[in-house]
CSV table of C-alpha atoms in Angstrom, one decimal:
chain,number,residue,atom,x,y,z
A,1326,MET,CA,0.0,0.2,0.0
A,1327,PRO,CA,1.4,3.7,-0.6
A,1328,THR,CA,2.4,5.6,2.6
A,1329,SER,CA,0.4,8.1,3.6
A,1330,ASN,CA,0.6,11.8,2.9
A,1331,LYS,CA,-1.1,14.8,3.2
A,1332,THR,CA,-4.5,13.9,0.8
A,1333,GLU,CA,-6.1,11.7,3.6
A,1334,ILE,CA,-9.7,12.0,3.9
A,1335,GLY,CA,-10.1,14.0,7.3
A,1336,PRO,CA,-14.3,14.9,8.6
A,1337,ALA,CA,-14.0,18.4,7.6
A,1338,LYS,CA,-11.9,17.8,4.4
A,1339,ALA,CA,-14.0,19.2,1.6
A,1340,ILE,CA,-14.6,17.0,-1.3
A,1341,LEU,CA,-16.0,17.9,-5.0
A,1342,ILE,CA,-19.8,16.9,-5.5
A,1343,SER,CA,-17.9,14.4,-8.3
A,1344,GLU,CA,-15.5,12.9,-5.8
A,1345,ALA,CA,-18.7,12.4,-3.1
A,1346,ALA,CA,-20.7,11.1,-7.1
A,1347,VAL,CA,-17.7,8.2,-6.9
A,1348,ALA,CA,-17.6,7.7,-3.5
A,1349,THR,CA,-21.6,7.0,-2.6
A,1350,GLY,CA,-22.6,5.4,-6.4
A,1351,VAL,CA,-25.5,9.0,-6.2
A,1352,SER,CA,-24.9,10.9,-9.2
A,1353,VAL,CA,-23.6,14.1,-9.4
A,1354,ARG,CA,-26.9,15.5,-10.7
A,1355,LYS,CA,-29.1,14.0,-7.8
A,1356,ILE,CA,-26.5,15.3,-5.5
A,1357,ASN,CA,-26.7,19.4,-6.3
A,1358,ARG,CA,-30.5,18.3,-6.0
A,1359,LEU,CA,-30.4,17.4,-2.5
A,1360,ILE,CA,-28.7,20.2,-2.2
A,1361,ASP,CA,-30.7,22.6,-4.0
A,1362,ASP,CA,-33.7,21.1,-2.2
A,1363,GLY,CA,-32.5,21.4,1.2
A,1364,VAL,CA,-32.1,18.2,2.1
A,1365,LEU,CA,-28.5,18.8,3.2
A,1366,PRO,CA,-27.7,20.6,5.4
A,1367,GLN,CA,-25.9,24.2,4.3
A,1368,SER,CA,-22.8,22.9,7.4
A,1369,VAL,CA,-22.2,20.8,5.1
A,1370,CYS,CA,-21.7,23.1,1.4
A,1371,VAL,CA,-18.8,24.9,1.0
A,1372,LYS,CA,-16.9,26.0,-2.0
A,1373,LEU,CA,-13.8,25.3,-3.4
A,1374,GLY,CA,-12.4,27.8,-5.9
A,1375,ALA,CA,-16.3,27.9,-7.7
A,1376,ARG,CA,-16.9,24.3,-7.8
A,1377,ARG,CA,-19.6,23.0,-5.2
A,1378,ALA,CA,-18.2,20.6,-2.6
A,1379,LEU,CA,-19.2,18.8,0.9
A,1380,ARG,CA,-17.0,18.2,4.2
A,1381,ALA,CA,-16.4,14.2,4.0
A,1382,PHE,CA,-18.5,13.2,7.1
A,1383,ALA,CA,-21.6,14.2,4.6
A,1384,ALA,CA,-21.1,11.1,2.3
A,1385,PRO,CA,-23.7,8.9,4.6
A,1386,MET,CA,-26.0,11.9,4.7
A,1387,VAL,CA,-25.6,12.1,0.7
A,1388,SER,CA,-25.7,8.0,0.6
A,1389,PHE,CA,-29.5,7.7,3.4
A,1390,GLY,CA,-30.7,11.0,1.3
A,1391,ALA,CA,-30.7,9.4,-1.7
A,1392,SER,CA,-32.1,6.2,-0.6
A,1393,ASP,CA,-34.6,5.5,2.4
A,1394,GLY,CA,-34.4,9.3,2.9
A,1395,ALA,CA,-36.5,9.9,0.4
A,1396,LYS,CA,-39.1,8.1,1.9
A,1397,LEU,CA,-39.4,10.4,5.1
A,1398,SER,CA,-40.5,13.9,5.8
A,1399,LYS,CA,-38.4,16.9,4.9
A,1400,GLY,CA,-38.3,17.2,8.7
A,1401,MET,CA,-37.3,14.4,9.6
A,1402,ARG,CA,-35.2,13.4,6.7
A,1403,LEU,CA,-33.2,16.6,8.6
A,1404,GLU,CA,-33.7,14.8,11.9
A,1405,ALA,CA,-32.0,11.7,10.5
A,1406,MET,CA,-28.9,13.8,8.5
A,1407,GLY,CA,-28.1,15.3,12.4
A,1408,VAL,CA,-28.1,11.9,13.6
A,1409,ILE,CA,-26.1,10.2,10.9
A,1410,GLU,CA,-24.0,13.1,11.0
A,1411,LYS,CA,-22.8,13.3,14.4
A,1412,PHE,CA,-22.5,9.8,14.3
A,1413,ALA,CA,-19.4,10.0,11.5
A,1414,LYS,CA,-17.8,12.8,13.2
A,1415,GLU,CA,-17.8,10.7,16.5
A,1416,ASN,CA,-17.0,7.6,15.4
A,1417,TRP,CA,-14.5,8.9,11.9
A,1418,THR,CA,-11.8,6.9,12.7
A,1419,ARG,CA,-13.3,3.6,13.4
A,1420,LEU,CA,-15.4,3.8,10.4
A,1421,ARG,CA,-12.3,4.6,8.0
A,1422,ALA,CA,-11.0,0.9,9.6
A,1423,ASP,CA,-14.5,-0.9,9.8
A,1424,PRO,CA,-17.5,0.6,7.6
A,1425,GLU,CA,-19.2,-2.4,9.5
A,1426,HIS,CA,-19.6,-0.7,13.1
A,1427,ALA,CA,-22.7,1.6,11.4
A,1428,LYS,CA,-24.6,-1.4,10.7
A,1429,ARG,CA,-26.6,-1.0,14.2
A,1430,LEU,CA,-27.6,2.6,13.6
A,1431,ARG,CA,-30.9,3.3,13.9
A,1432,PHE,CA,-33.1,6.2,13.9
A,1433,GLU,CA,-36.7,6.5,15.1
A,1434,SER,CA,-39.0,8.9,15.5
A,1435,GLY,CA,-42.4,7.7,17.1
A,1436,CYS,CA,-43.6,4.8,15.6
A,1437,VAL,CA,-41.0,5.0,12.5
A,1438,MET,CA,-37.7,3.0,13.1
A,1439,ILE,CA,-35.4,2.8,9.9
A,1440,SER,CA,-31.6,1.8,9.6
A,1441,LEU,CA,-28.9,4.4,8.3
A,1442,GLY,CA,-26.2,1.0,8.8
A,1443,GLU,CA,-26.6,0.6,5.3
A,1444,PRO,CA,-25.8,3.8,3.6
A,1445,VAL,CA,-23.7,5.3,6.5
A,1446,SER,CA,-21.4,1.7,5.7
A,1447,THR,CA,-21.8,1.9,1.8
A,1448,ALA,CA,-20.6,5.7,2.0
A,1449,MET,CA,-17.8,4.5,4.1
A,1450,VAL,CA,-16.7,1.7,2.2
A,1451,GLY,CA,-16.5,4.5,-1.1
A,1452,LEU,CA,-14.8,7.1,0.5
A,1453,ASN,CA,-12.2,4.9,1.1
A,1454,LYS,CA,-11.7,3.8,-2.2
A,1455,LEU,CA,-11.3,8.0,-3.0
A,1456,ASP,CA,-8.9,8.5,-0.1
A,1457,ASP,CA,-6.6,5.1,-2.1
A,1458,ALA,CA,-7.1,6.5,-5.2
A,1459,LEU,CA,-6.2,10.4,-3.9
A,1460,ARG,CA,-3.0,8.7,-2.5
A,1461,ARG,CA,-2.1,6.8,-5.4
A,1462,ILE,CA,-2.7,9.9,-8.4
A,1463,VAL,CA,-0.5,12.8,-8.1
A,1464,ALA,CA,-0.3,16.2,-10.2
A,1465,ASP,CA,3.7,17.4,-10.4
A,1466,PRO,CA,3.8,20.3,-12.9
A,1467,GLY,CA,7.3,19.1,-14.2
A,1468,VAL,CA,5.8,15.7,-15.1
A,1469,ARG,CA,4.0,15.3,-17.9
A,1470,GLY,CA,2.3,19.0,-17.9
A,1471,GLY,CA,1.1,18.6,-14.7
A,1472,LEU,CA,-1.8,15.5,-15.9
A,1473,PRO,CA,-3.0,13.3,-13.1
A,1474,VAL,CA,-0.5,10.3,-13.4
A,1475,VAL,CA,-0.2,7.3,-11.6
A,1476,ARG,CA,2.8,7.6,-8.5
A,1477,GLY,CA,5.8,6.6,-9.9
A,1478,THR,CA,5.2,6.6,-13.2
A,1479,ARG,CA,4.3,9.0,-16.0
A,1480,ILE,CA,1.5,6.7,-16.8
A,1481,ASN,CA,-1.8,9.4,-16.9
A,1482,VAL,CA,-5.1,8.4,-15.6
A,1483,TYR,CA,-7.4,9.0,-18.2
A,1484,GLU,CA,-4.6,7.0,-20.4
A,1485,ILE,CA,-6.0,4.0,-18.5
A,1486,ALA,CA,-8.9,5.3,-18.1
A,1487,ASP,CA,-9.6,4.9,-21.9
A,1488,ALA,CA,-8.1,2.0,-22.2
A,1489,ILE,CA,-9.8,-0.3,-20.2
A,1490,SER,CA,-12.8,0.9,-21.3
A,1491,LYS,CA,-11.8,-0.3,-24.5
A,1492,ASP,CA,-10.0,-3.4,-23.2
A,1493,ARG,CA,-10.6,-5.9,-20.9
A,1494,MET,CA,-8.2,-5.5,-17.9
A,1495,GLU,CA,-6.0,-7.7,-18.0
A,1496,ILE,CA,-5.0,-6.4,-21.7
A,1497,THR,CA,-4.6,-3.3,-20.1
A,1498,LEU,CA,-2.4,-4.0,-17.2
A,1499,GLU,CA,0.3,-6.3,-20.4
A,1500,ASP,CA,0.1,-3.4,-22.1
A,1501,PHE,CA,1.1,-1.1,-18.5
A,1502,PRO,CA,3.4,-3.2,-17.2
A,1503,ALA,CA,4.8,-0.6,-14.7
A,1504,LEU,CA,0.7,-0.4,-12.9
A,1505,SER,CA,-0.4,-2.6,-10.4
A,1506,ARG,CA,-4.4,-3.8,-10.7
A,1507,GLU,CA,-5.1,-1.8,-7.5
A,1508,ASP,CA,-3.5,1.2,-9.4
A,1509,ALA,CA,-5.1,1.0,-12.5
A,1510,GLU,CA,-8.4,0.8,-10.1
A,1511,ALA,CA,-7.6,4.2,-8.5
A,1512,ALA,CA,-6.7,5.3,-11.7
A,1513,VAL,CA,-10.2,4.6,-13.1
A,1514,LEU,CA,-12.1,6.2,-10.0
A,1515,TYR,CA,-9.8,9.3,-10.3
A,1516,ALA,CA,-10.9,10.0,-13.8
A,1517,MET,CA,-14.6,9.1,-13.3
A,1518,ALA,CA,-14.4,11.8,-10.0
A,1519,HIS,CA,-12.2,14.7,-11.9
A,1520,PRO,CA,-13.7,14.0,-15.5
A,1521,ARG,CA,-11.4,15.7,-17.9
A,1522,THR,CA,-12.3,19.2,-19.6
A,1523,GLY,CA,-11.3,19.8,-23.6
A,1524,ARG,CA,-9.5,17.5,-26.0
A,1525,PRO,CA,-7.7,15.1,-25.1
A,1526,ARG,CA,-3.8,15.3,-25.8
A,1527,ALA,CA,-2.0,14.4,-28.4
A,1528,GLY,CA,-0.6,11.1,-28.5
A,1529,SER,CA,-2.5,9.9,-25.0
A,1530,GLY,CA,-2.3,6.8,-27.1
A,1531,SER,CA,0.9,5.3,-26.8
A,1532,ARG,CA,0.1,3.4,-24.5
A,1533,ARG,CA,3.1,1.1,-23.9
A,1534,LEU,CA,5.8,3.6,-24.4
A,1535,VAL,CA,4.7,5.5,-21.3
A,1536,SER,CA,4.1,2.1,-19.0
A,1537,GLU,CA,8.0,1.7,-19.0
A,1538,LYS,CA,9.2,5.2,-18.5
A,1539,THR,CA,8.8,5.9,-14.2
A,1540,VAL,CA,10.1,8.9,-12.3
A,1541,GLU,CA,10.9,9.8,-8.6
A,1542,SER,CA,7.2,9.3,-6.0
A,1543,THR,CA,6.9,12.3,-4.9
A,1544,ASP,CA,4.4,13.8,-2.3
A,1545,ALA,CA,1.1,15.3,-3.6
A,1546,ALA,CA,0.3,19.0,-2.7
């Protein structure tokens, strides 16, 4: 596993809506709708530059809001969100190590009782995968013009994602021998969380050649 660095996701870390989407499996459009409709409390919403973002502890709230939360009235939904927020903040370290710790979490109001464990644990598993991807992927202005690459290589994550979309994982790993399966999976997740804009750079299809070149590992800024 890669060594720990500054990318570790703490409960208050701001994550982009697109990152929250890949962590929770809830679409960007639906997360934005949860914000616009006031389903997610304003206290969890922040800005990263001009882009919308959420505190990491809100990821379990997104999972709940897009699933069983939709069955509740707005008032009860906000109460349940408060339960999730408190539990996530107080148990963050344990939840990161053991997402199943949330399984017994419940919300009760009058005769209504809803399990909160599944959406919370699902979101924590997704955040762990996102965190792993952020550890494995770096962007250095001195390496391929700052394109995100797998740590220790010059391999652009979008090249990997494109290759896997066209070929099987096994073929892609043969074409990129410098990559582990975990690296390739992290690259795909990262590419989904950070969709590229504009046209692909010329030469992005130079798959085997670039896979043989490596660079010294450096920590992400």
